[in-house]
Tab-separated table of C-alpha atoms and ligand atoms in Angstrom:
chain	number	residue	atom	x	y	z
A	1	MET	CA	-5.855	22.177	-0.439
A	2	ALA	CA	-4.705	19.903	-2.348
A	3	THR	CA	-4.821	15.475	-1.910
A	4	LYS	CA	-2.322	13.561	-3.797
A	5	GLN	CA	-3.214	10.080	-4.449
A	6	THR	CA	-2.443	6.572	-4.702
A	7	GLN	CA	1.795	6.601	-6.301
A	8	PHE	CA	2.833	3.009	-6.511
A	9	ILE	CA	6.954	2.935	-6.235
A	10	LEU	CA	6.609	-0.443	-7.001
A	11	ALA	CA	4.207	-0.755	-9.772
A	12	GLU	CA	5.467	1.554	-12.980
A	13	GLY	CA	5.231	-1.292	-15.915
A	14	VAL	CA	3.960	-3.991	-14.298
A	15	LYS	CA	1.579	-5.938	-16.791
A	16	PRO	CA	-2.095	-6.754	-15.741
A	17	GLU	CA	-2.553	-10.543	-14.094
A	18	ALA	CA	1.380	-10.905	-14.120
A	19	GLY	CA	1.878	-11.798	-10.863
A	20	LEU	CA	-0.725	-14.454	-11.013
A	21	LYS	CA	0.322	-16.296	-14.661
A	22	LYS	CA	3.738	-16.579	-12.883
A	23	ALA	CA	2.303	-17.531	-9.530
A	24	LEU	CA	-0.447	-20.566	-11.585
A	25	GLY	CA	2.877	-21.778	-13.359
A	26	MET	CA	5.117	-22.474	-10.317
A	27	SER	CA	3.983	-25.128	-7.588
A	28	ARG	CA	2.008	-24.042	-4.337
A	29	ALA	CA	4.950	-24.487	-1.929
A	30	ASP	CA	7.450	-21.916	-4.520
A	31	VAL	CA	4.657	-19.778	-4.406
A	32	VAL	CA	4.477	-19.600	-0.795
A	33	ALA	CA	8.402	-19.956	-0.981
A	34	GLU	CA	8.679	-16.366	-2.363
A	35	ILE	CA	6.147	-14.177	-0.475
A	36	SER	CA	8.400	-15.411	2.435
A	37	ARG	CA	11.760	-14.551	0.383
A	38	SER	CA	10.297	-11.139	0.041
A	39	GLY	CA	9.753	-10.464	3.909
A	40	LEU	CA	6.403	-8.621	3.326
A	41	LYS	CA	4.262	-8.392	6.803
A	42	GLY	CA	1.331	-7.889	7.090
A	43	ARG	CA	-0.059	-4.202	5.964
A	44	GLY	CA	-3.274	-4.801	8.443
A	45	GLY	CA	-1.562	-3.406	11.340
A	46	ALA	CA	-0.346	-6.021	13.343
A	47	GLY	CA	2.586	-7.479	10.812
A	48	PHE	CA	2.689	-10.890	10.734
A	49	PRO	CA	4.722	-12.109	7.992
A	50	THR	CA	2.367	-12.553	5.534
A	51	GLY	CA	4.637	-16.090	3.910
A	52	LEU	CA	4.521	-17.555	7.156
A	53	LYS	CA	0.944	-16.834	7.516
A	54	TRP	CA	0.377	-18.970	3.713
A	55	LYS	CA	2.351	-21.454	5.055
A	56	LEU	CA	0.840	-22.417	8.272
A	57	CYS	CA	-2.524	-22.402	6.108
A	58	ALA	CA	-1.366	-24.696	3.396
A	59	SER	CA	-0.253	-26.926	5.550
A	60	ALA	CA	-3.360	-27.339	7.488
A	61	GLN	CA	-5.866	-30.812	7.195
A	62	GLY	CA	-8.313	-29.699	5.091
A	63	LEU	CA	-10.118	-29.842	1.937
A	64	THR	CA	-12.103	-26.793	2.368
A	65	LYS	CA	-9.777	-23.348	2.730
A	66	PHE	CA	-10.751	-19.822	2.325
A	67	VAL	CA	-8.855	-16.606	1.533
A	68	VAL	CA	-10.765	-13.422	3.525
A	69	CYS	CA	-9.603	-10.141	2.474
A	70	ASN	CA	-9.943	-7.845	5.378
A	71	ALA	CA	-11.848	-4.645	3.758
A	72	ASP	CA	-12.869	-3.626	7.497
A	73	GLU	CA	-11.217	-0.123	6.867
A	74	GLY	CA	-12.492	1.397	10.495
A	75	GLU	CA	-9.444	2.660	12.136
A	76	PRO	CA	-9.599	6.328	12.689
A	77	GLY	CA	-7.977	8.134	9.815
A	78	THR	CA	-6.821	4.741	7.325
A	79	PHE	CA	-7.876	5.710	3.879
A	80	LYS	CA	-5.651	3.933	1.933
A	81	ASP	CA	-7.854	0.382	1.355
A	82	ARG	CA	-10.524	2.406	-0.048
A	83	VAL	CA	-8.673	3.845	-2.527
A	84	LEU	CA	-7.121	0.361	-3.756
A	85	LEU	CA	-10.385	-1.015	-3.745
A	86	SER	CA	-11.571	2.063	-5.927
A	87	ASP	CA	-8.458	2.474	-8.346
A	88	HIS	CA	-7.046	-1.026	-8.568
A	89	ALA	CA	-10.177	-3.816	-7.646
A	90	ASP	CA	-8.245	-6.068	-10.223
A	91	LEU	CA	-4.915	-6.317	-7.787
A	92	VAL	CA	-6.538	-6.607	-4.729
A	93	PHE	CA	-8.534	-9.671	-6.869
A	94	GLU	CA	-5.886	-10.690	-7.765
A	95	GLY	CA	-4.215	-11.184	-4.928
A	96	MET	CA	-6.724	-13.113	-3.185
A	97	THR	CA	-6.649	-15.694	-6.220
A	98	ILE	CA	-2.394	-15.893	-5.728
A	99	GLY	CA	-3.450	-16.776	-2.044
A	100	GLY	CA	-5.683	-18.887	-3.247
A	101	TYR	CA	-3.588	-21.107	-5.585
A	102	ALA	CA	-1.289	-20.544	-2.741
A	103	ILE	CA	-2.947	-22.142	0.409
A	104	GLY	CA	-5.109	-24.210	-1.616
A	105	ALA	CA	-8.599	-22.352	-1.313
A	106	GLN	CA	-11.564	-22.494	-3.489
A	107	THR	CA	-13.258	-19.319	-2.370
A	108	GLY	CA	-12.132	-16.071	-1.453
A	109	VAL	CA	-14.427	-13.813	0.692
A	110	LEU	CA	-14.070	-10.280	0.272
A	111	TYR	CA	-15.758	-8.311	3.942
A	112	LEU	CA	-15.920	-5.201	3.210
A	113	ARG	CA	-16.474	-1.962	5.105
A	114	GLY	CA	-20.278	-1.209	5.399
A	115	GLU	CA	-19.378	2.548	4.805
A	116	TYR	CA	-17.846	1.669	1.207
A	117	LYS	CA	-21.348	0.489	0.255
A	118	TYR	CA	-21.427	2.734	-3.168
A	119	MET	CA	-18.329	0.958	-3.990
A	120	LEU	CA	-20.282	-2.616	-4.415
A	121	LYS	CA	-21.566	-2.209	-7.791
A	122	GLN	CA	-18.165	-1.339	-9.136
A	123	LEU	CA	-16.750	-4.527	-7.024
A	124	GLU	CA	-18.920	-6.990	-8.390
A	125	GLU	CA	-18.973	-5.880	-11.660
A	126	ALA	CA	-14.845	-6.487	-11.531
A	127	LEU	CA	-15.632	-9.898	-10.478
A	128	ALA	CA	-18.205	-10.340	-13.537
A	129	LYS	CA	-15.638	-9.341	-15.988
A	130	ARG	CA	-12.931	-11.568	-13.812
A	131	ARG	CA	-14.829	-14.451	-14.829
A	132	GLU	CA	-15.464	-13.662	-17.931
A	133	GLN	CA	-11.573	-13.262	-18.750
A	134	GLY	CA	-10.963	-16.772	-17.156
A	135	LEU	CA	-9.602	-15.658	-14.336
A	136	LEU	CA	-11.630	-16.585	-11.569
A	137	GLY	CA	-14.235	-20.040	-11.611
A	138	LYS	CA	-13.291	-23.170	-13.033
A	139	SER	CA	-10.052	-23.731	-14.391
A	140	VAL	CA	-8.515	-20.702	-13.321
A	141	LEU	CA	-6.429	-19.613	-16.686
A	142	GLY	CA	-6.841	-23.138	-18.056
A	143	LYS	CA	-5.323	-24.830	-14.977
A	144	ASP	CA	-7.085	-27.749	-14.309
A	145	ASP	CA	-6.119	-28.428	-10.242
A	146	PHE	CA	-6.922	-24.311	-9.129
A	147	SER	CA	-11.006	-23.305	-9.359
A	148	PHE	CA	-11.830	-20.263	-7.392
A	149	ASP	CA	-14.247	-17.691	-7.251
A	150	ILE	CA	-14.302	-14.393	-4.947
A	151	GLU	CA	-17.780	-13.000	-3.303
A	152	ILE	CA	-18.108	-10.348	-1.263
A	153	ARG	CA	-20.243	-10.041	2.105
A	154	LEU	CA	-21.008	-6.457	3.492
A	155	GLY	CA	-20.158	-5.393	7.451
A	156	SER	CA	-22.358	-3.429	9.088
A	157	GLY	CA	-20.428	-1.279	10.505
A	158	ALA	CA	-18.317	-2.445	13.803
A	159	TYR	CA	-15.078	-1.089	14.332
A	160	VAL	CA	-14.334	-4.577	16.324
A	161	CYS	CA	-15.424	-6.544	13.112
A	162	GLY	CA	-12.301	-6.081	11.755
A	163	GLU	CA	-10.363	-8.071	13.847
A	164	GLU	CA	-10.073	-10.830	12.463
A	165	THR	CA	-12.104	-13.280	14.476
A	166	ALA	CA	-14.867	-10.935	15.453
A	167	LEU	CA	-14.784	-10.317	11.332
A	168	ILE	CA	-14.847	-14.514	10.978
A	169	GLU	CA	-17.670	-14.145	13.435
A	170	SER	CA	-19.248	-11.435	11.295
A	171	MET	CA	-18.847	-13.378	8.566
A	172	GLU	CA	-20.715	-16.637	9.547
A	173	GLY	CA	-23.959	-13.974	11.055
A	174	GLN	CA	-22.971	-14.188	14.050
A	175	ARG	CA	-22.879	-11.173	16.866
A	176	GLY	CA	-19.438	-9.358	15.437
A	177	GLU	CA	-16.758	-10.117	18.417
A	178	PRO	CA	-13.497	-11.655	18.681
A	179	ARG	CA	-12.574	-14.935	19.494
A	180	ASN	CA	-9.959	-16.388	22.160
A	181	ARG	CA	-6.760	-17.288	20.074
A	182	PRO	CA	-5.602	-20.073	19.569
A	183	PRO	CA	-7.112	-21.575	17.848
A	184	PHE	CA	-6.029	-19.165	15.063
A	185	PRO	CA	-7.906	-18.841	11.486
A	186	VAL	CA	-5.068	-20.562	9.722
A	187	ASN	CA	-6.461	-23.916	11.113
A	188	THR	CA	-9.831	-23.047	12.577
A	189	GLY	CA	-11.500	-19.902	10.334
A	190	TYR	CA	-14.149	-19.203	8.981
A	191	MET	CA	-17.140	-22.146	9.422
A	192	ASP	CA	-13.645	-23.664	11.331
A	193	HIS	CA	-12.318	-24.372	8.160
A	194	PRO	CA	-8.552	-22.761	7.534
A	195	THR	CA	-8.753	-19.622	6.682
A	196	ILE	CA	-6.336	-16.866	5.494
A	197	VAL	CA	-7.255	-13.201	6.743
A	198	ASN	CA	-5.209	-10.347	5.153
A	199	ASN	CA	-5.044	-6.436	4.581
A	200	VAL	CA	-6.088	-5.490	1.053
A	201	GLU	CA	-2.977	-3.894	1.095
A	202	THR	CA	-0.826	-7.210	1.338
A	203	LEU	CA	-3.048	-8.514	-0.669
A	204	VAL	CA	-1.912	-5.899	-3.478
A	205	LEU	CA	1.429	-6.080	-2.494
A	206	ALA	CA	1.353	-9.708	-2.508
A	207	ALA	CA	0.771	-9.781	-6.370
A	208	ARG	CA	2.561	-6.925	-6.850
A	209	ILE	CA	5.385	-9.323	-5.513
A	210	MET	CA	4.950	-11.954	-8.134
A	211	ALA	CA	4.885	-10.704	-10.832
A	212	GLU	CA	7.987	-7.587	-9.920
A	213	GLY	CA	9.972	-10.551	-7.643
A	214	ALA	CA	10.994	-10.843	-4.121
A	215	GLU	CA	14.447	-8.849	-4.722
A	216	LYS	CA	12.653	-5.230	-6.530
A	217	PHE	CA	10.855	-5.865	-2.675
A	218	THR	CA	13.174	-6.383	-0.608
A	219	ALA	CA	15.196	-3.040	-2.472
A	220	PHE	CA	13.412	-0.881	-0.287
A	221	GLY	CA	12.404	-0.422	3.031
A	222	THR	CA	14.970	-1.745	6.036
A	223	GLU	CA	15.739	-4.916	7.064
A	224	LYS	CA	13.093	-6.108	9.220
A	225	SER	CA	10.384	-4.137	7.504
A	226	ALA	CA	10.736	-4.941	3.348
A	227	GLY	CA	9.334	-2.633	0.613
A	228	VAL	CA	7.027	-0.288	0.795
A	229	LYS	CA	3.781	1.092	2.440
A	230	LEU	CA	0.571	3.071	2.244
A	231	PHE	CA	0.031	5.933	4.601
A	232	SER	CA	-2.860	7.242	4.394
A	233	VAL	CA	-2.188	11.120	6.332
A	234	SER	CA	-4.364	13.521	7.117
A	235	GLY	CA	-5.218	16.449	9.458
A	236	ASP	CA	-3.654	19.374	9.654
A	237	CYS	CA	-0.902	19.761	6.619
A	238	LYS	CA	-1.127	20.890	3.219
A	239	LYS	CA	-1.275	17.899	1.001
A	240	PRO	CA	-3.343	15.014	2.781
A	241	GLY	CA	-3.840	12.071	0.948
A	242	VAL	CA	-2.810	8.624	0.290
A	243	TYR	CA	1.841	7.710	-0.487
A	244	GLU	CA	3.759	4.881	-0.636
A	245	PHE	CA	6.311	5.342	0.863
A	246	PRO	CA	9.401	3.295	1.376
A	247	MET	CA	9.443	1.471	4.908
A	248	GLY	CA	11.711	3.480	7.112
A	249	ILE	CA	10.459	6.977	6.195
A	250	THR	CA	11.473	9.336	9.646
A	251	VAL	CA	8.093	10.975	10.520
A	252	ALA	CA	9.934	14.461	9.713
A	253	GLU	CA	10.496	13.795	6.252
A	254	LEU	CA	7.287	11.998	5.913
A	255	LEU	CA	5.682	15.559	7.127
A	256	THR	CA	7.780	17.295	4.878
A	257	GLU	CA	6.504	14.996	2.029
A	258	VAL	CA	2.647	16.452	2.814
A	259	GLU	CA	3.760	20.090	4.096
A	260	GLY	CA	2.643	19.541	7.628
A	261	GLU	CA	6.353	21.044	9.297
A	262	GLY	CA	4.911	22.787	12.099
A	263	ALA	CA	3.629	19.794	13.412
A	264	LYS	CA	3.044	20.008	17.578
A	265	ALA	CA	2.648	15.930	17.185
A	266	VAL	CA	1.795	13.034	15.175
A	267	GLN	CA	-0.801	10.213	15.298
A	268	VAL	CA	0.498	7.109	14.120
A	269	GLY	CA	-1.594	4.173	13.552
A	270	GLY	CA	-4.929	5.807	14.408
A	271	ALA	CA	-7.083	5.817	16.968
A	272	SER	CA	-5.404	3.184	18.828
A	273	GLY	CA	-2.195	4.257	17.436
A	274	LYS	CA	0.365	6.774	19.991
A	275	CYS	CA	0.941	10.290	19.494
A	276	VAL	CA	4.423	11.027	18.665
A	277	PRO	CA	5.726	14.946	19.871
A	278	ALA	CA	7.928	16.857	17.591
A	279	SER	CA	10.802	15.443	19.514
A	280	GLN	CA	10.909	12.102	18.168
A	281	PHE	CA	10.339	13.189	14.807
A	282	ASP	CA	13.410	11.118	13.569
A	283	ARG	CA	11.839	8.087	14.085
A	284	SER	CA	10.995	5.709	11.249
A	285	LEU	CA	7.813	4.409	10.721
A	286	ALA	CA	8.430	0.699	10.368
A	287	PHE	CA	7.643	-2.196	12.222
A	288	GLU	CA	10.872	-1.903	14.422
A	289	ASP	CA	9.188	1.467	15.623
A	290	LEU	CA	6.009	3.106	15.088
A	291	SER	CA	4.421	0.633	13.889
A	292	THR	CA	0.847	1.405	11.874
A	293	GLY	CA	-1.636	0.406	9.436
A	294	GLY	CA	-0.910	3.753	7.500
A	295	SER	CA	-2.738	6.130	9.920
A	296	ILE	CA	-1.181	9.364	9.947
A	297	ILE	CA	-2.679	12.108	11.621
A	298	VAL	CA	-0.795	15.830	12.016
A	299	PHE	CA	-1.654	17.649	15.088
A	300	GLY	CA	-1.107	21.496	14.028
A	301	PRO	CA	0.712	23.971	16.542
A	302	ASP	CA	-2.779	24.807	18.080
A	303	ARG	CA	-4.659	21.606	18.783
A	304	ASP	CA	-5.652	21.006	21.855
A	305	MET	CA	-4.209	17.118	23.215
A	306	LEU	CA	-6.535	17.041	26.216
A	307	LYS	CA	-9.349	17.116	23.187
A	308	VAL	CA	-7.296	14.301	20.911
A	309	ALA	CA	-7.119	11.659	24.041
A	310	GLU	CA	-10.765	12.359	24.644
A	311	ASN	CA	-12.364	12.329	20.887
A	312	PHE	CA	-10.258	9.035	20.800
A	313	LEU	CA	-11.964	7.756	23.882
A	314	GLU	CA	-15.316	8.489	22.907
A	315	PHE	CA	-14.800	6.102	19.602
A	316	PHE	CA	-13.527	3.722	21.891
A	317	THR	CA	-16.121	3.335	24.409
A	318	GLU	CA	-18.316	3.480	21.477
A	319	GLU	CA	-16.506	0.402	19.669
A	320	SER	CA	-15.381	-1.831	22.807
A	321	CYS	CA	-17.466	-5.375	21.750
A	322	GLY	CA	-18.217	-5.937	25.852
A	323	GLN	CA	-16.976	-9.041	26.596
A	324	CYS	CA	-14.156	-7.944	28.926
A	325	THR	CA	-14.624	-5.480	32.120
A	326	PRO	CA	-11.149	-3.775	31.443
A	327	CYS	CA	-12.035	-2.472	27.902
A	328	ARG	CA	-15.748	-2.479	28.456
A	329	ASP	CA	-15.259	-0.044	31.712
A	330	GLY	CA	-11.787	0.927	31.239
A	331	ASN	CA	-12.048	3.316	28.125
A	332	VAL	CA	-15.474	4.539	30.036
A	333	LYS	CA	-13.442	5.401	33.031
A	334	LEU	CA	-10.580	6.805	31.281
A	335	LEU	CA	-13.120	9.398	29.133
A	336	GLU	CA	-14.598	10.876	32.672
A	337	GLY	CA	-10.867	11.134	33.442
A	338	VAL	CA	-10.036	13.130	30.777
A	339	GLN	CA	-13.673	15.363	31.134
A	340	LEU	CA	-12.521	15.836	35.011
A	341	LEU	CA	-8.976	17.308	33.225
A	342	LYS	CA	-10.429	19.311	31.151
A	343	GLN	CA	-13.548	21.026	33.905
A	344	GLY	CA	-9.985	21.324	36.177
A	345	SER	CA	-11.332	18.636	38.803
A	346	CYS	CA	-8.566	15.802	38.332
A	347	SER	CA	-5.755	15.506	40.749
A	348	VAL	CA	-2.618	14.777	39.614
A	349	SER	CA	-2.894	11.386	41.671
A	350	HIS	CA	-6.275	10.400	39.529
A	351	LEU	CA	-4.288	10.938	36.988
A	352	LYS	CA	-1.788	8.428	37.780
A	353	GLU	CA	-3.870	6.036	38.732
A	354	LEU	CA	-5.792	6.702	35.345
A	355	THR	CA	-2.496	5.359	33.530
A	356	ALA	CA	-2.209	2.742	35.961
A	357	LEU	CA	-5.746	1.969	34.385
A	358	GLY	CA	-4.709	2.167	30.916
A	359	GLU	CA	-1.543	0.500	31.613
A	360	THR	CA	-3.612	-2.434	32.667
A	361	MET	CA	-5.910	-2.457	29.595
A	362	GLN	CA	-2.797	-2.892	27.616
A	363	ILE	CA	-1.576	-5.889	28.761
A	364	VAL	CA	-5.680	-7.469	29.821
A	365	GLY	CA	-7.967	-6.734	26.782
A	366	LYS	CA	-8.924	-9.560	24.987
A	367	CYS	CA	-8.114	-8.413	21.699
A	368	GLY	CA	-5.819	-5.988	20.054
A	369	LEU	CA	-8.978	-2.884	20.678
A	370	GLY	CA	-8.255	-3.222	23.859
A	371	GLN	CA	-5.325	-4.080	24.117
A	372	SER	CA	-4.527	-0.523	21.984
A	373	SER	CA	-7.671	1.456	23.616
A	374	ALA	CA	-5.407	3.975	25.835
A	375	ASN	CA	-2.422	4.194	23.797
A	376	ALA	CA	-3.094	7.490	22.449
A	377	PHE	CA	-4.239	8.576	25.850
A	378	LEU	CA	-0.932	7.354	27.949
A	379	SER	CA	1.091	8.223	24.815
A	380	ILE	CA	-0.388	11.949	25.538
A	381	VAL	CA	-0.432	11.982	29.050
A	382	GLU	CA	3.299	11.298	28.493
A	383	ASN	CA	4.427	13.603	26.099
A	384	PHE	CA	2.301	15.980	26.886
A	385	ARG	CA	1.622	15.982	30.498
A	386	SER	CA	2.819	19.573	31.577
A	387	GLU	CA	-0.771	20.723	28.521
A	388	LEU	CA	-3.235	18.368	30.317
A	389	LEU	CA	-2.489	19.318	33.824
A	390	ALA	CA	-2.464	23.224	32.578
A	391	TYR	CA	-6.200	22.918	32.899
A	392	GLU	CA	-5.748	21.439	36.422
A	393	TYR	CA	-4.002	24.730	37.380
A	394	VAL	CA	-5.905	27.428	34.811
A	395	ASN	CA	-9.819	25.796	36.210
A	396	ALA	CA	-8.782	25.343	39.633
A	397	GLU	CA	-8.697	29.456	40.473
B	1	FMN	C1	-9.995	-3.447	16.776
B	1	FMN	C2	-9.405	-4.412	15.247
B	1	FMN	C3	-9.207	-4.128	14.198
B	1	FMN	C4	-9.050	-3.798	13.009
B	1	FMN	N1	-9.033	-3.316	11.702
B	1	FMN	C5	-8.964	-3.925	10.811
B	1	FMN	C6	-9.215	-3.119	9.327
B	1	FMN	O1	-9.704	-2.553	9.269
B	1	FMN	N2	-8.227	-4.097	8.524
B	1	FMN	C7	-7.263	-4.934	8.644
B	1	FMN	O2	-6.401	-5.544	7.377
B	1	FMN	N3	-7.013	-5.178	9.739
B	1	FMN	C8	-7.636	-4.972	11.072
B	1	FMN	N4	-7.278	-5.376	12.058
B	1	FMN	C9	-6.134	-6.590	12.372
B	1	FMN	C10	-6.518	-8.159	12.111
B	1	FMN	O3	-6.971	-8.229	13.237
B	1	FMN	C11	-5.637	-8.654	11.127
B	1	FMN	O4	-4.508	-8.878	11.748
B	1	FMN	C12	-5.286	-8.249	9.733
B	1	FMN	O5	-6.196	-8.616	8.955
B	1	FMN	C13	-4.397	-9.598	8.970
B	1	FMN	O6	-3.944	-9.546	7.726
B	1	FMN	P1	-2.383	-8.904	7.648
B	1	FMN	O7	-1.235	-9.997	8.302
B	1	FMN	O8	-2.529	-8.469	5.727
B	1	FMN	O9	-1.966	-7.367	8.086
B	1	FMN	C14	-8.336	-5.459	13.538
B	1	FMN	C15	-7.466	-5.068	14.727
B	1	FMN	C16	-7.942	-4.992	15.883
B	1	FMN	C17	-7.428	-5.718	17.031
B	2	SF4	S1	-10.489	-6.294	24.138
B	2	SF4	FE1	-12.591	-5.100	24.381
B	2	SF4	S2	-12.864	-5.062	22.097
B	2	SF4	FE2	-11.919	-6.597	22.633
B	2	SF4	S3	-12.725	-8.455	23.271
B	2	SF4	FE3	-13.228	-7.198	25.208
B	2	SF4	S4	-14.118	-5.849	25.184
B	2	SF4	FE4	-14.266	-6.710	23.060
């Protein structure tokens, strides 16, 4: 099976540290303005405007501030940050340093997914080299009023710790549970100091935008979803891998690139995303339509969609942090329902109750995990209803 690795559309010919050098020649406010002008939205899934996040943190009261790079990458089917960290670590650290300059931080923390521990040595070596080159440490690149260094913290394998407030709790040595928001991390983050938490890809794009200028970025994508995006594509296609495409590419166009044209469904956004049937493959991958942190899982014609739903729900019953009842118990109930369907003992009326439960979970979950854990189940019920009910009829005989 051929695997295509990361291909940057934008970065052809970009010199190392060009973005950092340019940023340090500008005022902090102008750096934030340039990122805002690019229309960059966070690539971790929620799509929050990066320039606005940086502006809010820059204007937050406090002498001590932090930049956190969210490298927890636990969403099933997502592996694009892994490629950035292993092949383009300097761009990640450059983006963190630019972010640090923009908000007035002294420290950056790379929160690395526990399963990526094998990269730790390589990343520490890259940081040591940057210190030697004056790209980190006291007076970065000779700039008197900017000292910045980066440390690495390892996660311990909990998916919920990718949620930014749970991540901060984990960094503080607490159990990784999401906090109530507000207050938001830009005001009250790590150790209660103003903190920006950004995805690995977001920070890489920030470095590239500073190097290339906002216009080069906005030349790609749609009005509401500027620029390019990395997609990690897996499943039933001939060319799985990590691809960079302009935002707004349709599902059908992506499938052509990865040679997965025969697919009957595509899971956009991982376990917490939506299952898109073939009849909707003309939809676009963009914040205004199908939003994704990057996970694309292709399901071929022979895939059993009930098993797909079961698999995702097993994941969520394991990964719910248990703080709130709808998520802790709701995912268990949905999983039990799917298993009843498999045994042919789930009535249509119970399926309706499960659907109502899933819709309630979308509203009342305390964090994004509980709010999105029913998404795949609900979209499979909506789009593959006859396939699910066939279980009942077949097994009830
Ligand atoms: C359960 C859960 C898991 C998450 N996992 C990640 C993750 O692995 N990486 C990530 O960047 N964002 C993840 N997020 C989103 C973060 O909370 C946050 O929005 C993101 O790190 C902000 O960065 P951005 O603005 O650059 O996208 C997760 C959210 C939830 C609810
Ligand atoms: S929604 Fe789920 S993961 Fe989020 S806080 Fe509640 S129980 Fe924890």
